[in-house]
């Protein structure tokens, strides 16, 4: 019995999976791969990985679907969203689904094993661009919606990460332990996971999604 | 959700209702004139009946003016029926009062306009027939000549005029609107088509061509890295342009600077730009300062990548440029000379700030804060 972490890869691009495998197989056991959401949701509970490296846009349902399906059967499996997409909607959806980290493929490379390890050990890694999004979400939170905003300390944490600080550097700069930083990150994920549901419904409204539906019963002159 | 400026009542209906209202007011004025004449010159006319007819017509005219504010009310059968009841009462009053001449004037005709508005030509002709029947019965009961009776048919003529006019105007308006919406749809379709073509061309000219070059140059890693990175940026700009068409503010300017420095020094700049603002003078000063900070990081730090982060905060733009390079001891660098000094001075002059934090072996972070934007 070895104590290497077990990793499962989900990505519809063969090249991306091959790249991830290349960086990860030295340190982790790759226990399976899937190129679509349906296969992934089926295979992951059987293979029982510690962590899933999850692309966001997938044929058959998207990353959110995979998280929701797997969590029903195997709630302890962790997910690291790993994607080219820095689209607002994608980040919000995955946060709401409850991923354990979100990094964009801009960070693809030698850092990947560290990020996977961080997500598997509850550290909630995010890349700098995603941290920027988290700050945007926090800024959009309306107090009246009953959602908690980030505390000033938590805000500072995310701000430093967005500026390119690693977790260790952030902790050092704020004169806190890495453990404390991880606790902050868990709270941040919890708060913004809830906030993203509201942000999502507002985005749906702003992009005309909701308005288009409402208009269907409307017969008057459009002006 | 429907926004408030959308008018549920089309313009044509508002216009028609105005016309109906004018007919009603003119008809009532004409009647009032005749009532006054009757009152003064016809001693046989029963004054109670004459007054009752005038008051009923006046009250209902006021109600019509009110109802015209919400044209849909005027199109209900209840309104048309009540309107008709008043009109019939007024039209019969001359006979009941025993007046020697009819004094209802134009009031009954205005019911025909209301009926035409609510139900088109059919309803207005039906109303005209009811009115004509009322008049004929009145003529016969009060023993007038058969020739006078034919005058009742003038109602049918009015009904045809009102009904035909309103029906035609409505039909034309509906046709015009259908044509307009078809045109609009076609225009949208064509714009989409053009957009698709532009996107396809852009992908062909940039991505596809670069990939072909990459394939031929595959054994030169430096050249491949350079090509791939410049392509990444081109696509980044393209996406940005599609997402924010017409944007040429702070974000666009910062991206240009980033591309410039990346090209010059072969360094990767990981960029997070959170907000876009117009390029006012203080913001431009911040962009220039960012260029210098990035240049320094690229030239002196020795790091393979630099982080660039910007946000808008309480009316100021803040930019952070961070590298994990060799760093230096700021105290050891002579103050008052060189680029750092001139930059700091310029930022201070525009009401902003320029702060460098650096530790040997831990890298450098420059914080640039613009002056107030407004």
Coordinates of C-alpha atoms in Angstrom, one line a residue:
Chain A
X1 CA 0.0 0.0 0.0
X2 CA 1.6 3.3 -1.0
X3 CA 0.5 6.7 0.2
X4 CA 0.7 8.5 -3.1
X5 CA -2.4 10.5 -3.8
X6 CA -4.8 9.1 -6.4
X7 CA -5.7 11.5 -9.2
X8 CA -8.4 11.3 -11.9
X9 CA -8.2 13.5 -15.0
X10 CA -11.3 14.9 -16.8
X11 CA -10.7 16.9 -19.9
X12 CA -12.1 16.6 -23.4
X13 CA -8.8 17.6 -25.0
X14 CA -6.4 14.7 -25.4
X15 CA -3.5 17.0 -25.5
X16 CA -4.5 18.6 -22.2
X17 CA -4.9 15.3 -20.5
X18 CA -1.5 14.1 -21.8
X19 CA 0.1 17.3 -20.6
X20 CA -1.4 17.0 -17.1
X21 CA -0.4 13.4 -17.0
X22 CA 3.1 14.3 -17.9
X23 CA 3.4 16.7 -15.0
X24 CA 1.6 14.6 -12.5
X25 CA 2.5 11.0 -12.9
X26 CA 5.9 11.3 -11.2
X27 CA 4.3 12.3 -7.9
X28 CA 0.7 10.9 -8.1
X29 CA -1.1 7.8 -9.2
X30 CA -3.3 8.6 -12.2
X31 CA -6.2 6.2 -11.6
X32 CA -8.3 7.1 -14.6
X33 CA -9.2 9.6 -17.3
X34 CA -12.5 10.7 -18.9
X35 CA -13.2 13.0 -21.8
X36 CA -16.8 13.8 -21.1
X37 CA -19.1 14.5 -18.1
X38 CA -21.2 11.4 -18.3
X39 CA -18.3 8.9 -18.3
X40 CA -16.6 11.0 -15.6
X41 CA -19.6 10.9 -13.3
X42 CA -19.9 7.1 -13.7
X43 CA -16.2 6.2 -13.4
X44 CA -15.0 8.5 -10.6
X45 CA -16.8 6.8 -7.7
X46 CA -15.6 3.4 -8.9
X47 CA -12.0 4.5 -9.2
X48 CA -12.2 6.4 -5.9
X49 CA -9.5 9.0 -6.4
X50 CA -8.4 11.5 -3.7
X51 CA -8.8 14.3 -6.2
X52 CA -10.2 15.0 -9.6
X53 CA -8.6 17.4 -12.0
X54 CA -11.7 18.8 -13.7
X55 CA -12.1 20.8 -16.9
X56 CA -15.1 23.1 -16.8
X57 CA -16.5 22.8 -20.3
X58 CA -17.2 19.2 -21.2
X59 CA -19.4 17.4 -23.6
X60 CA -22.4 15.9 -21.8
X61 CA -23.0 18.3 -19.0
X62 CA -20.0 20.4 -17.9
X63 CA -17.9 20.3 -14.7
X64 CA -20.8 21.2 -12.4
X65 CA -22.7 18.1 -13.4
X66 CA -19.7 15.9 -12.6
X67 CA -19.2 17.5 -9.1
X68 CA -22.9 17.1 -8.3
X69 CA -23.2 13.5 -9.4
X70 CA -20.0 12.3 -7.8
X71 CA -20.7 14.1 -4.5
X72 CA -23.9 12.2 -4.1
X73 CA -22.1 8.9 -4.1
X74 CA -18.7 9.8 -2.8
X75 CA -18.8 13.1 -0.8
X76 CA -15.2 12.9 0.2
X77 CA -13.6 13.1 -3.3
X78 CA -12.0 16.5 -3.9
X79 CA -12.2 18.6 -7.1
X80 CA -9.7 21.0 -8.6
X81 CA -11.3 23.0 -11.4
X82 CA -8.6 23.3 -14.1
X83 CA -9.6 25.1 -17.2
X84 CA -8.8 27.6 -19.9
X85 CA -12.0 29.3 -19.1
X86 CA -11.8 32.4 -17.0
X87 CA -15.4 33.1 -17.9
X88 CA -17.4 34.6 -15.0
X89 CA -20.2 32.2 -15.3
X90 CA -17.9 29.2 -15.2
X91 CA -16.1 30.3 -12.1
X92 CA -19.4 31.1 -10.3
X93 CA -21.0 27.8 -11.2
X94 CA -18.1 25.7 -10.1
X95 CA -17.8 27.7 -6.9
X96 CA -21.4 27.1 -6.2
X97 CA -21.0 23.4 -6.9
X98 CA -18.4 23.4 -4.2
X99 CA -15.0 22.7 -5.9
X100 CA -11.9 22.6 -3.7
X101 CA -9.8 24.9 -5.8
X102 CA -10.0 26.7 -9.2
X103 CA -7.0 27.4 -11.3
X104 CA -6.8 28.4 -14.9
X105 CA -4.5 26.8 -17.5
X106 CA -2.4 29.9 -17.6
X107 CA -0.7 28.3 -14.7
X108 CA -0.2 25.0 -16.6
X109 CA 3.3 23.7 -16.0
X110 CA 5.7 22.7 -13.2
X111 CA 3.4 24.2 -10.6
X112 CA 0.6 21.8 -11.3
X113 CA 1.6 19.0 -8.9
X114 CA 1.7 21.6 -6.1
X115 CA -1.7 22.9 -6.9
X116 CA -3.2 19.4 -7.0
X117 CA -1.6 18.6 -3.7
X118 CA -2.9 21.9 -2.2
X119 CA -6.5 21.1 -3.4
X120 CA -6.3 17.5 -2.1
X121 CA -5.2 18.8 1.3
X122 CA -7.9 21.3 1.8
X123 CA -5.9 24.4 1.0
X124 CA -8.3 25.8 -1.6
X125 CA -5.8 26.9 -4.3
X126 CA -6.8 29.6 -6.7
X127 CA -4.7 31.2 -9.5
X128 CA -4.2 34.9 -9.6
X129 CA -6.8 35.5 -12.3
X130 CA -9.4 33.5 -10.4
X131 CA -8.6 35.5 -7.2
X132 CA -9.4 38.6 -9.3
X133 CA -12.8 37.1 -10.0
X134 CA -13.4 36.3 -6.3
X135 CA -12.8 40.0 -5.5
X136 CA -15.3 41.0 -8.2
X137 CA -17.9 38.6 -6.7
X138 CA -17.3 40.0 -3.3
X139 CA -17.6 43.6 -4.5
X140 CA -21.0 42.6 -6.1
X141 CA -22.4 41.2 -2.9
X142 CA -25.3 43.3 -1.8
X143 CA -25.6 43.3 1.9
X144 CA -29.4 43.1 1.7
X145 CA -29.2 39.7 0.0
X146 CA -28.2 38.3 3.4
X147 CA -24.9 37.1 2.1
X148 CA -21.7 37.8 4.1
X149 CA -19.1 39.9 2.5
X150 CA -15.4 39.0 3.0
X151 CA -13.8 40.4 6.2
X152 CA -11.0 42.9 5.6
X153 CA -8.5 40.1 6.4
X154 CA -10.0 37.7 4.0
X155 CA -10.1 40.5 1.4
X156 CA -6.4 41.1 1.9
X157 CA -5.7 37.4 1.4
X158 CA -7.4 37.2 -1.9
X159 CA -5.9 40.5 -3.0
X160 CA -2.4 39.3 -2.4
X161 CA -3.1 36.1 -4.3
X162 CA -4.5 38.1 -7.2
X163 CA -1.2 40.2 -7.2
X164 CA 0.8 37.0 -7.7
X165 CA 1.7 36.0 -4.2
X166 CA 1.8 32.3 -3.3
X167 CA 0.1 31.0 -0.2
X168 CA 3.3 30.9 1.7
X169 CA 4.3 34.4 0.6
X170 CA 0.8 35.7 1.5
X171 CA 1.0 34.2 4.9
X172 CA 4.4 35.6 5.5
X173 CA 3.4 39.0 4.3
X174 CA 0.3 39.0 6.6
X175 CA 2.3 37.6 9.5
X176 CA -0.1 34.6 9.9
X177 CA 0.6 30.9 9.7
X178 CA -0.2 28.9 6.5
X179 CA -2.7 27.0 8.5
X180 CA -4.6 30.2 9.4
X181 CA -4.4 31.2 5.7
X182 CA -6.0 27.9 4.7
X183 CA -8.8 28.5 7.2
X184 CA -9.3 31.9 5.6
X185 CA -9.5 30.3 2.2
X186 CA -12.1 27.8 3.3
X187 CA -14.3 30.6 4.7
X188 CA -13.8 32.6 1.5
X189 CA -14.9 29.6 -0.6
X190 CA -17.9 29.0 1.6
X191 CA -19.1 32.6 1.4
X192 CA -18.5 33.1 -2.2
X193 CA -20.0 29.8 -3.1
X194 CA -23.2 31.0 -1.6
X195 CA -22.8 34.5 -3.2
X196 CA -22.3 33.0 -6.6
X197 CA -25.8 31.7 -6.8
X198 CA -27.1 35.2 -6.5
X199 CA -24.5 36.6 -8.9
X200 CA -25.4 33.9 -11.4
X201 CA -29.1 34.7 -11.4
X202 CA -28.2 38.4 -11.9
X203 CA -25.9 37.6 -14.7
X204 CA -28.7 35.5 -16.3
X205 CA -30.9 38.5 -16.0
X206 CA -28.4 41.0 -17.4
X207 CA -27.5 38.9 -20.4
X208 CA -31.2 39.0 -21.3
X209 CA -31.8 35.3 -20.5
X210 CA -34.6 36.0 -18.1
X211 CA -36.1 38.9 -20.0
X212 CA -36.4 36.9 -23.2
X213 CA -38.5 34.3 -21.4
X214 CA -40.8 36.8 -19.8
X215 CA -41.4 38.5 -23.1
X216 CA -42.9 35.4 -24.7
X217 CA -46.4 36.2 -23.5
X218 CA -46.1 39.8 -24.5
X219 CA -48.0 41.0 -27.6
X220 CA -47.4 44.7 -27.6
X221 CA -45.2 46.8 -29.8
X222 CA -41.6 46.4 -28.9
X223 CA -39.9 49.8 -28.4
Chain B
X1 CA -39.4 41.5 -16.5
X2 CA -41.0 44.1 -18.6
X3 CA -39.2 47.5 -18.4
X4 CA -41.3 50.5 -17.6
X5 CA -40.6 52.4 -20.8
X6 CA -42.3 49.7 -22.9
X7 CA -45.7 51.1 -23.8
X8 CA -48.4 48.4 -23.8
X9 CA -50.7 50.6 -25.9
X10 CA -49.4 51.0 -29.5
X11 CA -49.2 54.6 -30.9
X12 CA -51.9 54.0 -33.4
X13 CA -54.4 53.2 -30.7
X14 CA -53.6 56.4 -28.8
X15 CA -54.2 58.4 -32.0
X16 CA -57.5 56.7 -32.8
X17 CA -58.7 57.2 -29.3
X18 CA -57.9 60.9 -29.6
X19 CA -60.0 61.1 -32.8
X20 CA -62.9 59.4 -31.1
X21 CA -62.6 61.8 -28.2
X22 CA -62.7 64.8 -30.5
X23 CA -65.9 63.5 -32.2
X24 CA -67.5 63.0 -28.8
X25 CA -66.6 66.6 -27.7
X26 CA -67.7 68.2 -30.9
X27 CA -70.9 66.2 -31.0
X28 CA -71.6 67.3 -27.4
X29 CA -70.9 70.9 -28.2
X30 CA -73.2 70.8 -31.2
X31 CA -75.9 69.3 -29.0
X32 CA -75.4 71.9 -26.3
X33 CA -75.9 74.7 -28.9
X34 CA -79.2 73.1 -30.0
X35 CA -80.3 72.6 -26.4
X36 CA -79.8 76.3 -25.7
X37 CA -81.8 77.3 -28.7
X38 CA -84.6 74.8 -27.8
X39 CA -84.6 76.1 -24.2
X40 CA -85.0 79.7 -25.4
X41 CA -87.4 79.3 -28.4
X42 CA -89.4 76.2 -27.9
X43 CA -92.0 76.6 -25.1
X44 CA -93.6 73.2 -25.9
X45 CA -90.4 71.3 -25.0
X46 CA -90.5 69.6 -21.6
X47 CA -87.6 71.3 -19.7
X48 CA -87.0 68.5 -17.3
X49 CA -86.4 66.1 -20.2
X50 CA -84.2 68.6 -22.1
X51 CA -82.1 69.3 -19.0
X52 CA -81.8 65.5 -18.2
X53 CA -80.6 64.8 -21.7
X54 CA -78.0 67.6 -21.5
X55 CA -76.7 66.5 -18.1
X56 CA -76.5 62.9 -19.1
X57 CA -74.5 63.8 -22.3
X58 CA -72.2 66.1 -20.3
X59 CA -71.5 63.5 -17.6
X60 CA -70.8 60.8 -20.1
X61 CA -68.6 63.1 -22.1
X62 CA -66.5 63.7 -19.0
X63 CA -66.3 59.9 -18.3
X64 CA -65.2 59.4 -21.9
X65 CA -62.3 61.9 -21.5
X66 CA -61.3 59.9 -18.4
X67 CA -61.6 56.5 -20.1
X68 CA -59.5 57.7 -23.0
X69 CA -56.4 57.6 -20.8
X70 CA -56.6 53.8 -20.8
X71 CA -57.8 53.0 -24.3
X72 CA -58.3 49.3 -23.5
X73 CA -61.3 50.2 -21.3
X74 CA -63.0 51.9 -24.2
X75 CA -62.7 48.6 -26.2
X76 CA -64.8 46.6 -23.7
X77 CA -68.4 45.7 -24.6
X78 CA -69.5 47.1 -21.2
X79 CA -68.3 50.6 -22.1
X80 CA -69.8 50.4 -25.6
X81 CA -73.1 49.3 -24.2
X82 CA -73.3 52.0 -21.5
X83 CA -72.1 54.6 -24.1
X84 CA -74.9 53.4 -26.4
X85 CA -77.5 53.6 -23.6
X86 CA -76.7 57.3 -23.0
X87 CA -76.7 57.9 -26.8
X88 CA -80.1 56.3 -27.2
X89 CA -81.5 58.2 -24.2
X90 CA -80.2 61.5 -25.7
X91 CA -81.5 60.6 -29.2
X92 CA -85.0 59.8 -27.8
X93 CA -85.2 62.8 -25.6
X94 CA -86.4 65.2 -28.4
X95 CA -89.4 63.0 -29.0
X96 CA -90.1 62.4 -25.3
X97 CA -89.8 66.2 -24.5
X98 CA -92.2 67.0 -27.4
X99 CA -89.8 69.4 -28.9
X100 CA -90.6 70.7 -32.3
X101 CA -87.1 70.1 -33.6
X102 CA -84.5 67.5 -32.8
X103 CA -81.9 68.8 -30.3
X104 CA -79.5 65.9 -29.9
X105 CA -77.1 67.3 -32.5
X106 CA -73.9 65.3 -32.9
X107 CA -74.0 63.4 -29.7
X108 CA -75.5 60.1 -31.0
X109 CA -73.1 60.1 -33.9
X110 CA -70.2 60.1 -31.4
X111 CA -71.4 56.7 -30.2
X112 CA -70.8 55.4 -33.7
X113 CA -67.2 56.5 -33.4
X114 CA -66.9 54.7 -30.1
X115 CA -68.4 51.6 -31.6
X116 CA -66.1 51.8 -34.6
X117 CA -63.1 52.1 -32.3
X118 CA -64.2 49.1 -30.2
X119 CA -65.4 46.7 -32.9
X120 CA -64.6 48.1 -36.3
X121 CA -67.1 48.7 -39.1
X122 CA -69.4 45.8 -38.1
X123 CA -70.1 47.1 -34.7
X124 CA -70.5 50.7 -35.8
X125 CA -73.1 49.7 -38.5
X126 CA -74.9 47.7 -35.9
X127 CA -75.0 50.7 -33.6
X128 CA -76.2 52.9 -36.5
X129 CA -79.0 50.5 -37.2
X130 CA -80.1 50.6 -33.5
X131 CA -80.0 54.4 -33.6
X132 CA -81.8 54.6 -36.9
X133 CA -84.6 52.3 -35.6
X134 CA -84.9 54.5 -32.5
X135 CA -85.3 57.6 -34.7
X136 CA -87.8 56.0 -37.1
X137 CA -89.9 54.8 -34.2
X138 CA -89.7 58.3 -32.7
X139 CA -90.7 59.9 -36.0
X140 CA -93.7 57.6 -36.4
X141 CA -94.9 57.9 -32.8
X142 CA -94.7 61.7 -33.0
X143 CA -96.5 61.7 -36.4
X144 CA -93.9 63.2 -38.6
X145 CA -93.7 62.8 -42.4
X146 CA -92.2 59.6 -43.9
X147 CA -89.7 61.8 -45.8
X148 CA -88.2 63.1 -42.6
X149 CA -87.7 59.5 -41.4
X150 CA -85.2 58.8 -44.1
X151 CA -82.9 61.3 -42.4
X152 CA -82.2 58.5 -39.9
X153 CA -80.1 56.8 -42.5
X154 CA -77.4 59.4 -42.2
X155 CA -76.3 57.4 -39.1
X156 CA -75.4 54.4 -41.4
X157 CA -73.3 56.7 -43.6
X158 CA -71.4 57.9 -40.5
X159 CA -71.0 54.4 -39.3
X160 CA -69.4 53.3 -42.6
X161 CA -67.0 56.3 -42.7
X162 CA -65.9 55.8 -39.0
X163 CA -65.7 52.0 -39.4
X164 CA -63.8 52.0 -42.7
X165 CA -61.3 54.7 -41.6
X166 CA -60.4 53.0 -38.3
X167 CA -60.2 49.5 -39.8
X168 CA -58.0 50.8 -42.7
X169 CA -55.7 52.7 -40.3
X170 CA -55.3 49.7 -38.1
X171 CA -54.6 47.3 -40.9
X172 CA -52.0 49.6 -42.4
X173 CA -50.3 50.1 -39.1
X174 CA -50.2 46.3 -38.5
X175 CA -48.7 45.8 -42.0
X176 CA -46.1 48.5 -41.4
X177 CA -45.1 47.0 -38.1
X178 CA -44.8 43.5 -39.6
X179 CA -42.6 44.9 -42.4
X180 CA -40.5 46.7 -39.9
X181 CA -39.9 43.7 -37.7
X182 CA -39.1 41.6 -40.7
X183 CA -36.6 44.2 -41.8
X184 CA -35.1 44.3 -38.3
X185 CA -34.9 40.5 -38.2
X186 CA -33.1 40.5 -41.6
X187 CA -30.7 43.2 -40.4
X188 CA -29.8 41.2 -37.3
X189 CA -29.4 38.1 -39.4
X190 CA -27.0 39.9 -41.7
X191 CA -25.0 41.4 -38.8
X192 CA -24.7 37.9 -37.3
X193 CA -23.5 36.6 -40.7
X194 CA -20.9 39.3 -41.0
X195 CA -19.7 38.6 -37.4
X196 CA -19.4 34.9 -38.1
X197 CA -17.4 35.6 -41.3
X198 CA -15.1 38.1 -39.5
X199 CA -14.5 35.6 -36.7
X200 CA -13.7 32.8 -39.2
X201 CA -11.3 35.1 -41.1
X202 CA -9.6 36.2 -38.0
X203 CA -9.1 32.6 -36.8
X204 CA -7.8 31.6 -40.2
X205 CA -5.4 34.6 -40.5
X206 CA -4.0 34.3 -37.0
X207 CA -4.4 30.9 -35.3
X208 CA -4.2 28.6 -38.3
X209 CA -1.3 30.4 -40.0
X210 CA 0.7 30.5 -36.8
X211 CA 0.1 26.8 -36.2
X212 CA 1.4 26.1 -39.6
X213 CA 4.5 28.1 -38.9
X214 CA 4.9 26.3 -35.6
X215 CA 4.7 22.9 -37.3
X216 CA 7.5 23.9 -39.8
X217 CA 9.7 25.4 -37.0
X218 CA 9.0 22.7 -34.5
X219 CA 12.6 22.0 -33.9
X220 CA 13.4 25.5 -32.7
X221 CA 11.9 25.7 -29.2
X222 CA 12.6 29.4 -28.7
X223 CA 11.0 30.4 -31.9
X224 CA 8.0 28.1 -31.1
X225 CA 7.6 29.6 -27.6
X226 CA 7.7 33.1 -29.1
X227 CA 5.1 32.3 -31.7
X228 CA 2.8 30.6 -29.3
X229 CA 3.0 33.4 -26.8
X230 CA 2.3 36.1 -29.4
X231 CA -0.6 34.0 -30.7
X232 CA -2.0 33.7 -27.2
X233 CA -1.9 37.4 -26.9
X234 CA -3.5 38.0 -30.3
X235 CA -6.4 35.6 -29.3
X236 CA -6.6 37.3 -25.9
X237 CA -7.1 40.7 -27.6
X238 CA -9.5 39.2 -30.0
X239 CA -11.7 37.8 -27.2
X240 CA -11.5 41.1 -25.5
X241 CA -12.6 42.9 -28.5
X242 CA -15.6 40.5 -29.0
X243 CA -16.5 40.8 -25.4
X244 CA -16.2 44.6 -25.1
X245 CA -16.7 46.0 -28.5
X246 CA -15.6 49.6 -28.8
X247 CA -13.5 49.5 -25.6
X248 CA -10.4 51.6 -25.8
X249 CA -9.8 52.6 -22.2
X250 CA -7.4 51.7 -19.5
X251 CA -7.7 47.9 -20.0
X252 CA -6.8 48.1 -23.7
X253 CA -3.9 50.5 -23.0
X254 CA -2.5 48.2 -20.3
X255 CA -2.7 45.2 -22.6
X256 CA -0.8 47.1 -25.3
X257 CA 1.9 47.9 -22.7
X258 CA 2.0 44.3 -21.6
X259 CA 2.4 43.1 -25.2
X260 CA 5.2 45.6 -25.8
X261 CA 7.2 44.5 -22.8
X262 CA 6.7 40.8 -23.5
X263 CA 8.0 41.3 -27.0
X264 CA 11.0 43.3 -26.0
X265 CA 12.2 41.2 -23.1
X266 CA 10.9 37.7 -23.7
X267 CA 9.2 37.5 -20.3
X268 CA 5.7 36.3 -19.5
X269 CA 3.4 38.8 -17.8
X270 CA 0.5 37.1 -16.0
X271 CA -2.2 39.7 -16.1
X272 CA -5.3 40.3 -14.0
X273 CA -7.2 43.4 -14.9
X274 CA -10.3 43.8 -12.9
X275 CA -12.0 47.0 -14.0
X276 CA -11.9 49.2 -17.1
X277 CA -12.1 53.0 -16.9
X278 CA -11.7 55.7 -19.5
X279 CA -8.2 57.0 -20.2
X280 CA -8.1 60.3 -18.4
X281 CA -4.8 62.0 -17.7
X282 CA -4.2 60.5 -14.2
X283 CA -5.0 57.1 -15.6
X284 CA -2.6 57.6 -18.5
X285 CA 0.1 58.6 -16.1
X286 CA -0.5 55.3 -14.2
X287 CA -0.2 53.3 -17.5
X288 CA 3.1 55.0 -18.3
X289 CA 4.3 54.2 -14.8
X290 CA 3.3 50.6 -15.3
X291 CA 5.3 50.4 -18.5
X292 CA 8.4 51.5 -16.5
X293 CA 7.7 49.2 -13.7
X294 CA 7.3 46.2 -16.1
X295 CA 10.4 47.2 -18.0
X296 CA 12.5 47.3 -14.8
X297 CA 11.1 43.9 -13.7
X298 CA 11.8 42.4 -17.1
X299 CA 15.3 43.8 -17.4
X300 CA 16.6 43.5 -13.9
X301 CA 14.7 40.8 -11.9
X302 CA 15.8 37.8 -13.9
X303 CA 12.4 36.2 -13.2
X304 CA 10.7 34.2 -16.0
X305 CA 7.4 35.7 -15.3
X306 CA 5.9 38.9 -13.8
X307 CA 2.5 39.4 -12.2
X308 CA 0.5 42.4 -13.3
X309 CA -2.6 43.2 -11.3
X310 CA -4.9 46.2 -11.4
X311 CA -8.1 47.4 -9.8
X312 CA -10.2 50.5 -9.5
X313 CA -10.5 51.6 -5.9
X314 CA -12.3 54.7 -4.6
X315 CA -11.8 56.8 -7.7
X316 CA -8.2 55.7 -8.2
X317 CA -6.6 53.1 -10.4
X318 CA -4.2 50.9 -8.6
X319 CA -1.6 48.7 -10.4
X320 CA 0.7 46.2 -8.8
X321 CA 3.7 44.8 -10.7
X322 CA 5.4 41.9 -8.9
X323 CA 8.3 39.8 -9.8
X324 CA 10.0 36.9 -7.9
X325 CA 13.5 37.9 -9.1
X326 CA 16.7 38.9 -7.4
X327 CA 15.2 42.0 -5.7
X328 CA 17.4 44.7 -4.3
X329 CA 17.8 46.8 -1.2
X330 CA 15.9 50.1 -1.9
X331 CA 17.9 51.9 0.8
X332 CA 21.1 51.0 -1.1
X333 CA 19.9 52.6 -4.3
X334 CA 20.7 56.3 -4.4
X335 CA 17.5 58.4 -4.2
X336 CA 16.9 61.3 -6.4
X337 CA 18.3 60.0 -9.6
X338 CA 17.2 58.0 -12.7
X339 CA 14.0 56.5 -13.9
X340 CA 12.5 55.7 -10.5
X341 CA 12.8 59.3 -9.4
X342 CA 11.2 60.8 -12.4
X343 CA 8.4 58.3 -12.3
X344 CA 7.7 58.8 -8.7
X345 CA 7.7 62.6 -9.3
X346 CA 5.3 62.3 -12.2
X347 CA 2.9 60.1 -10.2
X348 CA 3.1 62.5 -7.3
X349 CA 2.5 65.5 -9.6
X350 CA -0.7 63.9 -10.8
X351 CA -1.9 63.2 -7.3
X352 CA -0.9 59.6 -7.2
X353 CA 1.9 57.5 -5.7
X354 CA 4.6 55.1 -6.7
X355 CA 5.9 52.7 -4.1
X356 CA 8.6 50.1 -4.5
X357 CA 9.0 47.2 -2.0
X358 CA 11.9 45.0 -2.6
X359 CA 14.0 42.5 -0.6
X360 CA 17.1 40.8 -1.9
X361 CA 16.3 37.3 -3.2
X362 CA 12.6 37.7 -2.6
X363 CA 11.7 39.9 -5.6
X364 CA 10.2 43.3 -6.0
X365 CA 6.7 44.7 -5.9
X366 CA 5.8 48.1 -7.3
X367 CA 2.5 49.7 -6.3
X368 CA 1.2 52.4 -8.5
X369 CA -1.8 54.5 -7.5
X370 CA -3.2 57.1 -9.9
X371 CA -4.5 60.5 -8.9
X372 CA -8.2 60.9 -8.5
X373 CA -10.1 60.3 -11.8
X374 CA -12.7 62.9 -11.1

